[in-house]
Amino acid sequence: MPSTYRLQTNASEYHVFREIDIPSIRQKKISLMIIDDDRRDIAITTELLSLSCFRFNIVAYTNPTEAMEYLGSTEFLPELILLDLTMPSLNGKLTLEKIKGLAQSRAIPVIIHSSMYNMDNIIHTSRLEAHAFFKKPLDIDAFEDYILHGIHG
Amino acid sequence: MQKHFKILIIEDSVDDLELYRRILQKLFSCSITHFSSATVAFDNIIKGSEHYDIMFLDYNLPGLSGMDFLKKFNQLVGEPHWPIIVLTGQGGEKTAVTFMQLGVYDYIQKSDISIEVISNSVERAITQYNRKKIEKEKQKELLLFAHTLAHDLKNPIARIAAFCKLSFRKPENQAVYLEHIAENASYLTQFIDQLLSYAEYGRKNPIQEEVDLSCVVSRAISNLDVPIAQSNAKIEMQGEFSTVIGCKISLIQLFQNIIANSVKYCATKPVISIQSTIDCNKHIISIKDNGIGIPQGSIDSIFKPFMRIKNNLDKEGTGLGLALVKIIANQHNAELKVESSEGGGTKFDITFALTN
């Protein structure tokens, strides 16, 4: 494919709520947790993340309750969490509340990663202290830009 | 019309109140609550959880006027609220329009009051109220349906977009990505087809013909020959079959959807046993499988449209298969029963009433 060809996909949609600062950013290695009830989506997100200049160490959970157990007991806390919203067992917003309510995980930036990108969810998750909301599928360039430079734009 | 009415009357004239009481008690079995001031009435309504079937409101009240009461009441309760009939000494087209705008169902001039007038008014008001309630329910259902539909369509579309992006950025893996794109596209088509079927089943005039149920089940099985061969499934049919009156194509769809699930949601080689029994005037067809089963908490909702249950096989359906089964069963006055346990297989019982 000629390098000048530009692939037009759906307009990337994302919303940044807060500045982000990941300590290990200089080493370009980031430990990341994905919480998403759909294994296919986890696979896709992992694949998209592989396009990045960062190396992501990924831990993935399809069950938010198990993810919370991990966060509560592990020595190796992730530096960033990608959280899906629509999950039947424990829904995303509730999970966000729990992550922010748990001492061990309170400081970890949570980025909402969901196809349910709408005003209600944006406002709600912003209030629950999420750092940003990226609509699925992940816009890897915008995502990289955000975690590298910390702020939107 | 219902048998007993709970009536609220807000009227400050004792004589008028007596007149209404006499007429209403002659017309219906009812219990009447009365207030002589709109302010007191309003306070009581806010505090209490009383529900009234109908309210008579005198327009000319001391203190809080009927008009102001209506405005406050509308704000508090919202549409549709209990039917309100206003009783007024003053006539005039203008006032009538204002009343209707405030959601009043009817207004009666005191000079016109008679048993007939009140009876007609109440009947009309209650019919209208019931109609409004049904409409509101339908609107709510439609909105929910649209939301769920939008959500269910967004996910496969988001995946296609992701694989397009990946194809572009990692062309060496293109073949795999394109396969996924094709898969999701095919799922979307299937979903939309099933959605249309589901929506249309309610509207079609059901064909009434004699249908041989053993043919129906055999046909359903042969329609599934590809997934059956792929999973090496074993299907047995046993027992006496009869005929019912109904629509052959719909009935084939019903059995096909159930058997398809039995074949699909199975961790090992699917073994499905179809047992038919005729007992008194009932024809019961049981479909028993050795699949992954349905968790106890989810059994009640499996027939709801778009309902899917998470499973370890990572297999996903459209969520419409069993919803369609329910609609078709209802159309044929057939009973549906499900028995299942997680890891313990599932049994569907479909019972048809035989007319001869």
Coordinates of C-alpha atoms in Angstrom, one line a residue:
Chain A
M1 CA 0.0 0.0 0.0
P2 CA 1.4 3.4 -0.9
S3 CA 2.6 5.2 2.3
T4 CA 0.5 8.3 1.4
Y5 CA -2.7 6.4 1.6
R6 CA -4.8 7.5 4.5
L7 CA -7.3 5.1 5.9
Q8 CA -10.5 6.8 7.0
T9 CA -12.1 5.0 9.9
N10 CA -14.9 6.3 12.1
A11 CA -13.9 9.6 13.7
S12 CA -11.8 8.8 16.8
E13 CA -13.7 9.7 19.9
Y14 CA -12.2 10.2 23.3
H15 CA -12.5 12.5 26.2
V16 CA -9.8 13.4 28.6
F17 CA -10.8 14.3 32.1
R18 CA -7.6 14.6 34.0
E19 CA -3.9 14.9 33.5
I20 CA -2.1 11.6 33.6
D21 CA 1.4 10.9 34.9
I22 CA 2.9 7.5 34.6
P23 CA 6.3 7.2 36.3
S24 CA 7.8 4.6 34.1
I25 CA 7.0 6.4 30.9
R26 CA 10.6 7.2 30.1
Q27 CA 11.6 3.5 30.0
K28 CA 8.7 3.0 27.6
K29 CA 7.5 0.0 29.5
I30 CA 4.1 0.2 31.1
S31 CA 2.2 -2.4 33.1
L32 CA -1.4 -2.3 32.2
M33 CA -4.6 -4.1 33.4
I34 CA -7.5 -4.6 31.0
I35 CA -10.9 -5.4 32.5
D36 CA -13.3 -6.4 29.8
D37 CA -15.9 -9.2 29.8
D38 CA -15.3 -10.0 26.1
R39 CA -12.2 -12.0 25.3
R40 CA -12.3 -10.9 21.7
D41 CA -12.2 -7.3 22.6
I42 CA -9.2 -8.0 24.9
A43 CA -7.4 -9.6 22.0
I44 CA -8.2 -6.7 19.7
T45 CA -7.1 -4.1 22.3
T46 CA -3.8 -6.1 22.9
E47 CA -3.2 -6.2 19.2
L48 CA -3.8 -2.4 18.8
L49 CA -1.5 -1.7 21.8
S50 CA 1.2 -3.7 20.0
L51 CA 1.3 -0.9 17.4
S52 CA 2.5 1.5 20.0
C53 CA 6.1 2.6 20.7
F54 CA 5.5 1.5 24.3
R55 CA 5.9 -2.0 25.5
F56 CA 2.8 -3.0 27.5
N57 CA 2.9 -5.7 30.1
I58 CA -0.7 -6.7 30.0
V59 CA -2.8 -8.5 32.7
A60 CA -6.4 -9.1 31.6
Y61 CA -9.5 -10.1 33.5
T62 CA -12.9 -10.9 32.2
N63 CA -14.3 -11.0 35.7
P64 CA -14.2 -7.7 37.5
T65 CA -14.6 -9.4 40.9
E66 CA -11.4 -11.4 40.2
A67 CA -9.7 -8.2 39.0
M68 CA -10.5 -6.5 42.3
E69 CA -9.2 -9.5 44.2
Y70 CA -5.9 -9.2 42.2
L71 CA -5.7 -5.5 42.9
G72 CA -6.2 -6.1 46.6
S73 CA -3.5 -8.8 47.0
T74 CA -0.8 -8.3 44.4
E75 CA 2.7 -6.9 44.9
F76 CA 2.7 -5.9 41.2
L77 CA 0.1 -3.3 40.8
P78 CA -0.6 -2.1 37.3
E79 CA 0.3 1.5 36.4
L80 CA -2.8 1.9 34.3
I81 CA -6.2 0.3 34.0
L82 CA -8.4 0.0 30.9
L83 CA -11.9 -0.6 32.0
D84 CA -14.9 -1.7 29.9
L85 CA -18.4 -0.4 31.0
T86 CA -20.9 -3.1 29.9
M87 CA -20.2 -6.2 31.9
P88 CA -23.1 -8.3 33.1
S89 CA -21.7 -9.5 36.4
L90 CA -20.4 -6.3 38.0
N91 CA -21.0 -3.4 35.8
G92 CA -18.2 -1.0 34.8
K93 CA -19.3 2.0 36.8
L94 CA -19.6 0.0 40.0
T95 CA -16.1 -1.5 39.3
L96 CA -14.7 2.0 38.9
E97 CA -16.1 3.0 42.2
K98 CA -14.6 -0.1 43.8
I99 CA -11.2 0.6 42.3
K100 CA -11.2 4.1 43.6
G101 CA -12.5 2.9 46.9
L102 CA -9.7 0.4 47.5
A103 CA -6.6 1.8 49.1
Q104 CA -4.2 -0.2 47.1
S105 CA -5.7 0.8 43.7
R106 CA -7.0 4.3 44.4
A107 CA -4.1 6.0 42.8
I108 CA -4.0 4.0 39.6
P109 CA -5.3 6.0 36.6
V110 CA -8.4 4.3 35.1
I111 CA -9.2 4.9 31.5
I112 CA -12.7 3.9 30.4
H113 CA -12.6 1.9 27.2
S114 CA -16.1 1.2 25.9
S115 CA -18.4 1.4 22.9
M116 CA -21.0 3.1 25.1
Y117 CA -19.5 6.5 24.5
N118 CA -22.3 9.0 25.3
M119 CA -22.8 12.1 27.5
D120 CA -24.3 10.3 30.4
N121 CA -21.5 7.8 30.7
I122 CA -18.9 10.5 30.1
I123 CA -20.3 12.7 32.9
H124 CA -20.8 9.8 35.3
T125 CA -17.3 8.2 34.8
S126 CA -15.7 11.6 35.1
R127 CA -17.4 12.2 38.4
L128 CA -16.2 8.7 39.6
E129 CA -12.7 9.9 39.0
A130 CA -11.8 8.2 35.8
H131 CA -8.9 9.8 33.9
A132 CA -10.3 9.6 30.4
F133 CA -12.8 7.8 28.2
F134 CA -11.7 6.3 24.9
K135 CA -14.3 4.9 22.7
K136 CA -13.8 1.4 21.2
P137 CA -11.9 0.7 19.1
L138 CA -8.9 2.3 20.7
D139 CA -7.4 5.1 18.8
I140 CA -3.8 4.1 19.4
D141 CA -2.2 7.4 18.3
A142 CA -4.5 9.5 20.5
F143 CA -4.0 7.1 23.4
E144 CA -0.2 7.2 23.0
D145 CA -0.3 11.0 22.8
Y146 CA -2.3 11.2 26.0
I147 CA -0.1 9.0 28.1
L148 CA 3.0 10.5 26.7
H149 CA 2.2 14.1 27.1
G150 CA -0.2 13.9 30.0
I151 CA -2.9 16.2 28.7
H152 CA -5.3 16.4 25.8
G153 CA -4.0 18.2 22.7
Chain B
M1 CA -65.1 -1.3 34.1
Q2 CA -63.7 -2.1 37.5
K3 CA -65.9 -3.0 40.4
H4 CA -64.9 -0.6 43.2
F5 CA -63.8 2.9 42.9
K6 CA -61.7 5.0 45.2
I7 CA -62.9 8.6 44.7
L8 CA -61.5 11.8 45.9
I9 CA -63.7 14.9 46.0
I10 CA -62.5 18.4 46.7
E11 CA -65.6 20.5 47.3
D12 CA -66.3 23.2 49.9
S13 CA -70.1 23.2 49.6
V14 CA -71.7 20.7 51.9
D15 CA -74.9 20.5 49.8
D16 CA -73.0 19.9 46.6
L17 CA -71.0 17.2 48.3
E18 CA -74.1 15.4 49.4
L19 CA -75.5 15.5 45.9
Y20 CA -72.3 14.0 44.4
R21 CA -72.2 11.4 47.2
R22 CA -75.7 10.3 46.5
I23 CA -75.2 10.0 42.8
L24 CA -71.8 8.3 43.0
Q25 CA -73.0 5.7 45.5
K26 CA -76.0 4.9 43.4
L27 CA -73.8 4.4 40.3
F28 CA -70.8 2.5 41.7
S29 CA -69.5 0.6 44.7
C30 CA -67.1 3.2 45.9
S31 CA -65.2 4.7 48.9
I32 CA -65.2 8.5 49.0
T33 CA -62.5 10.7 50.5
H34 CA -63.4 14.3 50.8
F35 CA -61.6 17.6 51.4
S36 CA -63.2 21.0 51.6
S37 CA -59.9 22.8 50.8
A38 CA -57.5 22.3 48.0
T39 CA -54.5 23.2 50.2
V40 CA -55.4 20.4 52.7
A41 CA -56.1 18.0 49.9
F42 CA -52.7 18.7 48.3
D43 CA -50.9 18.3 51.6
N44 CA -52.5 14.9 52.0
I45 CA -51.7 13.8 48.5
I46 CA -48.0 14.7 49.0
K47 CA -47.8 12.9 52.4
G48 CA -49.8 9.9 51.6
S49 CA -49.4 7.1 49.1
E50 CA -53.1 7.0 48.4
H51 CA -54.1 6.2 44.9
Y52 CA -57.5 7.3 43.7
D53 CA -59.3 6.0 40.6
I54 CA -60.9 9.4 39.9
M55 CA -61.0 12.9 41.3
F56 CA -63.8 15.4 41.3
L57 CA -62.6 19.0 41.7
D58 CA -64.7 22.0 42.4
Y59 CA -63.3 24.9 40.4
N60 CA -64.4 27.6 42.9
L61 CA -62.6 26.8 46.1
P62 CA -61.5 29.2 48.9
G63 CA -57.8 29.6 49.3
L64 CA -55.9 27.6 46.7
S65 CA -58.0 27.9 43.6
G66 CA -58.9 24.9 41.5
M67 CA -56.7 26.1 38.7
D68 CA -53.7 26.5 40.9
F69 CA -54.3 23.2 42.5
L70 CA -54.3 21.6 39.1
K71 CA -51.0 23.2 38.2
K72 CA -49.4 22.0 41.4
F73 CA -50.9 18.6 41.0
N74 CA -49.6 18.2 37.5
Q75 CA -46.1 19.1 38.6
L76 CA -46.2 16.6 41.4
V77 CA -47.7 13.6 39.6
G78 CA -47.1 14.0 35.9
E79 CA -48.8 12.3 33.1
P80 CA -50.8 10.2 33.1
H81 CA -52.4 11.0 36.4
W82 CA -55.7 9.9 37.8
P83 CA -58.7 11.1 35.8
I84 CA -59.8 14.4 37.0
I85 CA -63.3 15.8 36.5
V86 CA -63.8 19.4 37.2
L87 CA -67.2 20.7 38.5
T88 CA -67.9 24.3 37.8
G89 CA -70.5 26.8 38.3
Q90 CA -69.0 29.1 35.6
G91 CA -69.3 28.0 32.0
G92 CA -67.4 29.4 29.0
E93 CA -65.4 27.9 26.2
K94 CA -62.2 29.6 27.4
T95 CA -62.2 27.9 30.8
A96 CA -62.9 24.6 29.2
V97 CA -59.8 24.9 27.0
T98 CA -57.6 25.8 30.0
F99 CA -58.9 22.8 31.9
M100 CA -58.1 20.4 29.1
Q101 CA -54.6 21.9 28.7
L102 CA -54.1 21.2 32.4
G103 CA -54.9 17.5 31.8
V104 CA -58.5 17.5 33.0
Y105 CA -60.5 14.7 31.5
D106 CA -63.9 16.4 31.6
Y107 CA -65.7 19.3 33.1
I108 CA -69.3 19.3 34.2
Q109 CA -71.4 22.4 34.9
K110 CA -73.1 22.0 38.3
S111 CA -76.4 23.0 36.9
D112 CA -76.1 20.0 34.5
I113 CA -75.4 17.4 37.1
S114 CA -77.5 14.2 36.8
I115 CA -76.8 10.5 37.2
E116 CA -76.4 10.1 33.5
V117 CA -74.0 12.9 33.1
I118 CA -71.8 11.7 35.9
S119 CA -71.9 8.1 34.7
N120 CA -70.9 8.9 31.2
S121 CA -68.2 11.3 32.3
V122 CA -66.6 8.7 34.6
E123 CA -66.7 6.0 32.0
R124 CA -65.1 8.1 29.4
A125 CA -62.4 9.4 31.8
I126 CA -61.4 5.9 32.9
T127 CA -61.3 4.5 29.4
Q128 CA -59.1 7.4 28.3
Y129 CA -56.8 7.0 31.3
N130 CA -56.3 3.3 30.7
R131 CA -55.5 4.0 27.0
K132 CA -52.9 6.6 28.0
K133 CA -51.3 4.1 30.5
I134 CA -50.9 1.4 27.8
E135 CA -49.4 3.9 25.4
K136 CA -46.8 5.1 27.9
E137 CA -45.8 1.5 28.6
K138 CA -45.4 0.8 25.0
Q139 CA -43.2 3.8 24.5
K140 CA -41.0 2.8 27.4
E141 CA -40.6 -0.7 25.9
L142 CA -39.8 0.7 22.5
L143 CA -37.1 3.0 23.9
L144 CA -35.5 0.2 25.9
F145 CA -35.6 -2.1 22.8
A146 CA -33.9 0.6 20.7
H147 CA -31.1 1.2 23.3
T148 CA -30.3 -2.5 23.5
L149 CA -30.4 -2.9 19.8
A150 CA -28.0 0.1 19.3
H151 CA -25.6 -1.4 21.9
D152 CA -25.7 -4.8 20.3
L153 CA -24.9 -3.5 16.9
K154 CA -22.1 -1.2 18.1
N155 CA -19.8 -4.0 19.3
P156 CA -19.3 -6.0 16.1
I157 CA -19.0 -2.7 14.2
A158 CA -16.3 -1.5 16.6
R159 CA -14.5 -4.8 16.0
I160 CA -14.6 -4.4 12.3
A161 CA -13.3 -0.9 12.6
A162 CA -10.4 -2.1 14.8
F163 CA -9.5 -4.9 12.3
C164 CA -9.5 -2.4 9.5
K165 CA -7.1 -0.2 11.4
L166 CA -4.9 -3.2 12.2
S167 CA -4.9 -4.4 8.6
F168 CA -3.6 -1.1 7.6
R169 CA -0.9 -0.8 10.3
K170 CA 0.2 -4.5 10.3
P171 CA -0.3 -5.6 6.7
E172 CA 1.7 -8.8 7.4
N173 CA -1.2 -10.1 9.4
Q174 CA -3.9 -8.9 7.0
A175 CA -5.2 -12.4 6.2
V176 CA -6.2 -13.1 9.8
Y177 CA -7.7 -9.6 10.3
L178 CA -9.7 -9.9 7.1
E179 CA -11.1 -13.2 8.4
H180 CA -12.3 -11.5 11.6
I181 CA -13.8 -8.7 9.6
A182 CA -15.8 -11.2 7.5
E183 CA -16.9 -13.1 10.6
N184 CA -18.2 -9.9 12.3
A185 CA -19.9 -8.8 9.1
S186 CA -21.6 -12.2 8.8
Y187 CA -22.7 -12.0 12.4
L188 CA -24.2 -8.5 11.8
T189 CA -26.2 -9.8 8.8
Q190 CA -27.5 -12.8 10.8
F191 CA -28.4 -10.5 13.7
I192 CA -30.3 -8.1 11.5
D193 CA -32.2 -11.0 9.7
Q194 CA -33.2 -12.4 13.0
L195 CA -34.2 -9.0 14.3
L196 CA -36.5 -8.6 11.3
S197 CA -38.0 -12.0 11.8
Y198 CA -38.6 -11.2 15.4
A199 CA -40.3 -7.9 14.6
E200 CA -42.4 -9.4 11.9
Y201 CA -43.7 -12.4 13.8
G202 CA -46.1 -10.3 15.7
R203 CA -47.7 -8.8 12.6
K204 CA -48.1 -11.7 10.2
N205 CA -51.5 -13.3 9.9
P206 CA -50.8 -16.8 11.2
I207 CA -51.4 -19.5 8.7
Q208 CA -53.7 -22.2 10.0
E209 CA -53.1 -25.6 8.6
E210 CA -52.7 -29.1 9.7
V211 CA -49.0 -29.7 10.6
D212 CA -47.4 -33.0 11.3
L213 CA -45.0 -32.4 14.2
S214 CA -42.7 -35.3 13.3
C215 CA -42.1 -33.7 9.9
V216 CA -41.5 -30.4 11.6
V217 CA -38.8 -31.7 13.9
S218 CA -37.1 -33.8 11.2
R219 CA -37.0 -30.8 9.0
A220 CA -35.6 -28.6 11.7
I221 CA -32.8 -31.2 12.2
S222 CA -32.0 -31.4 8.5
N223 CA -31.8 -27.6 8.3
L224 CA -29.0 -27.8 10.9
D225 CA -27.0 -30.5 9.0
V226 CA -23.9 -28.4 8.8
P227 CA -23.5 -27.5 12.5
I228 CA -24.5 -31.0 13.4
A229 CA -21.9 -32.5 11.1
Q230 CA -19.2 -30.1 12.3
S231 CA -19.8 -30.9 16.0
N232 CA -20.4 -34.6 15.3
A233 CA -23.7 -34.3 17.2
K234 CA -25.9 -37.3 17.8
I235 CA -29.7 -36.6 17.7
E236 CA -32.4 -39.2 18.6
M237 CA -36.1 -38.8 18.0
Q238 CA -38.5 -41.1 19.9
G239 CA -42.2 -41.5 20.6
E240 CA -45.5 -40.8 19.1
F241 CA -46.1 -37.6 17.2
S242 CA -49.3 -36.0 16.2
T243 CA -50.6 -33.1 14.1
V244 CA -51.5 -29.7 15.3
I245 CA -53.2 -26.7 13.7
G246 CA -50.7 -24.0 13.0
C247 CA -48.0 -22.6 10.7
K248 CA -45.5 -25.2 9.5
I249 CA -42.7 -22.8 8.8
S250 CA -42.9 -21.1 12.2
L251 CA -42.9 -24.4 14.0
I252 CA -39.9 -25.6 12.1
Q253 CA -38.2 -22.3 13.2
L254 CA -39.2 -23.0 16.8
F255 CA -37.6 -26.4 17.0
Q256 CA -34.7 -25.3 14.9
N257 CA -33.7 -22.5 17.3
I258 CA -33.9 -24.8 20.3
I259 CA -31.9 -27.6 18.7
A260 CA -29.4 -25.2 17.3
N261 CA -28.7 -24.0 20.8
S262 CA -28.3 -27.6 22.0
V263 CA -25.7 -28.2 19.3
K264 CA -23.9 -25.0 19.8
Y265 CA -23.6 -24.6 23.6
C266 CA -21.9 -27.9 24.3
A267 CA -18.4 -28.5 25.5
T268 CA -18.1 -32.1 24.2
K269 CA -19.9 -34.1 21.6
P270 CA -23.5 -33.0 21.7
V271 CA -26.0 -35.8 22.4
I272 CA -29.6 -34.6 22.0
S273 CA -32.7 -36.7 22.8
I274 CA -36.1 -35.6 21.5
Q275 CA -39.0 -37.4 23.2
S276 CA -42.6 -37.1 22.1
T277 CA -45.5 -38.1 24.3
I278 CA -49.2 -37.8 23.9
D279 CA -51.2 -37.7 27.1
C280 CA -54.9 -36.9 27.3
N281 CA -55.3 -33.9 25.1
K282 CA -51.7 -32.8 25.3
H283 CA -48.8 -33.4 23.0
I284 CA -45.5 -32.9 24.8
I285 CA -42.2 -32.7 22.9
S286 CA -39.1 -32.7 25.1
I287 CA -35.7 -31.7 23.9
K288 CA -32.9 -32.8 26.2
D289 CA -29.2 -32.0 25.7
N290 CA -25.9 -32.6 27.4
G291 CA -24.8 -29.0 26.9
I292 CA -23.3 -26.4 29.3
G293 CA -26.7 -25.7 30.9
I294 CA -28.2 -22.4 32.1
P295 CA -27.3 -20.9 35.5
Q296 CA -30.2 -20.9 37.9
G297 CA -30.4 -17.1 38.2
S298 CA -30.7 -16.7 34.4
I299 CA -33.4 -19.2 33.6
D300 CA -36.2 -16.8 34.0
S301 CA -34.8 -14.3 31.4
I302 CA -33.7 -16.6 28.6
F303 CA -36.7 -15.8 26.5
K304 CA -36.2 -12.0 26.7
P305 CA -35.0 -10.4 23.4
F306 CA -31.2 -9.7 23.3
M307 CA -30.6 -11.8 26.4
R308 CA -27.4 -13.6 26.2
I309 CA -25.7 -15.5 28.9
K310 CA -21.9 -15.5 29.4
N311 CA -20.4 -18.9 29.0
N312 CA -17.0 -20.5 29.1
L313 CA -17.1 -21.5 25.5
D314 CA -17.0 -17.8 24.4
K315 CA -19.8 -18.5 22.0
E316 CA -22.2 -15.7 21.4
G317 CA -25.6 -15.7 19.9
T318 CA -27.9 -12.9 18.7
G319 CA -30.0 -13.1 21.8
L320 CA -33.1 -13.5 19.6
G321 CA -33.4 -17.2 19.0
L322 CA -35.3 -18.0 22.2
A323 CA -37.3 -14.8 22.0
L324 CA -38.6 -16.0 18.7
V325 CA -39.3 -19.4 20.2
K326 CA -41.5 -17.8 22.8
I327 CA -43.4 -15.7 20.3
I328 CA -44.1 -18.7 18.1
A329 CA -45.1 -20.9 21.1
N330 CA -47.5 -18.2 22.2
Q331 CA -49.0 -18.0 18.7
H332 CA -49.7 -21.7 18.8
N333 CA -51.0 -21.6 22.4
A334 CA -48.1 -23.9 23.4
E335 CA -46.6 -24.0 26.8
L336 CA -42.8 -23.7 27.3
K337 CA -41.0 -25.2 30.2
V338 CA -37.2 -25.2 30.8
E339 CA -35.2 -27.3 33.2
S340 CA -31.5 -26.7 33.4
S341 CA -28.5 -26.5 35.7
E342 CA -25.1 -25.2 35.0
G343 CA -22.9 -28.0 33.6
G344 CA -25.9 -30.3 33.7
G345 CA -27.5 -29.9 30.4
T346 CA -30.9 -28.4 29.5
K347 CA -34.4 -29.8 28.8
F348 CA -37.1 -27.9 26.9
D349 CA -40.7 -29.1 27.1
I350 CA -43.1 -27.8 24.5
T351 CA -46.7 -28.7 25.2
F352 CA -49.3 -28.4 22.5
A353 CA -53.0 -28.7 23.2
L354 CA -54.6 -31.2 20.8
T355 CA -58.0 -30.2 19.6
N356 CA -59.6 -33.5 18.7

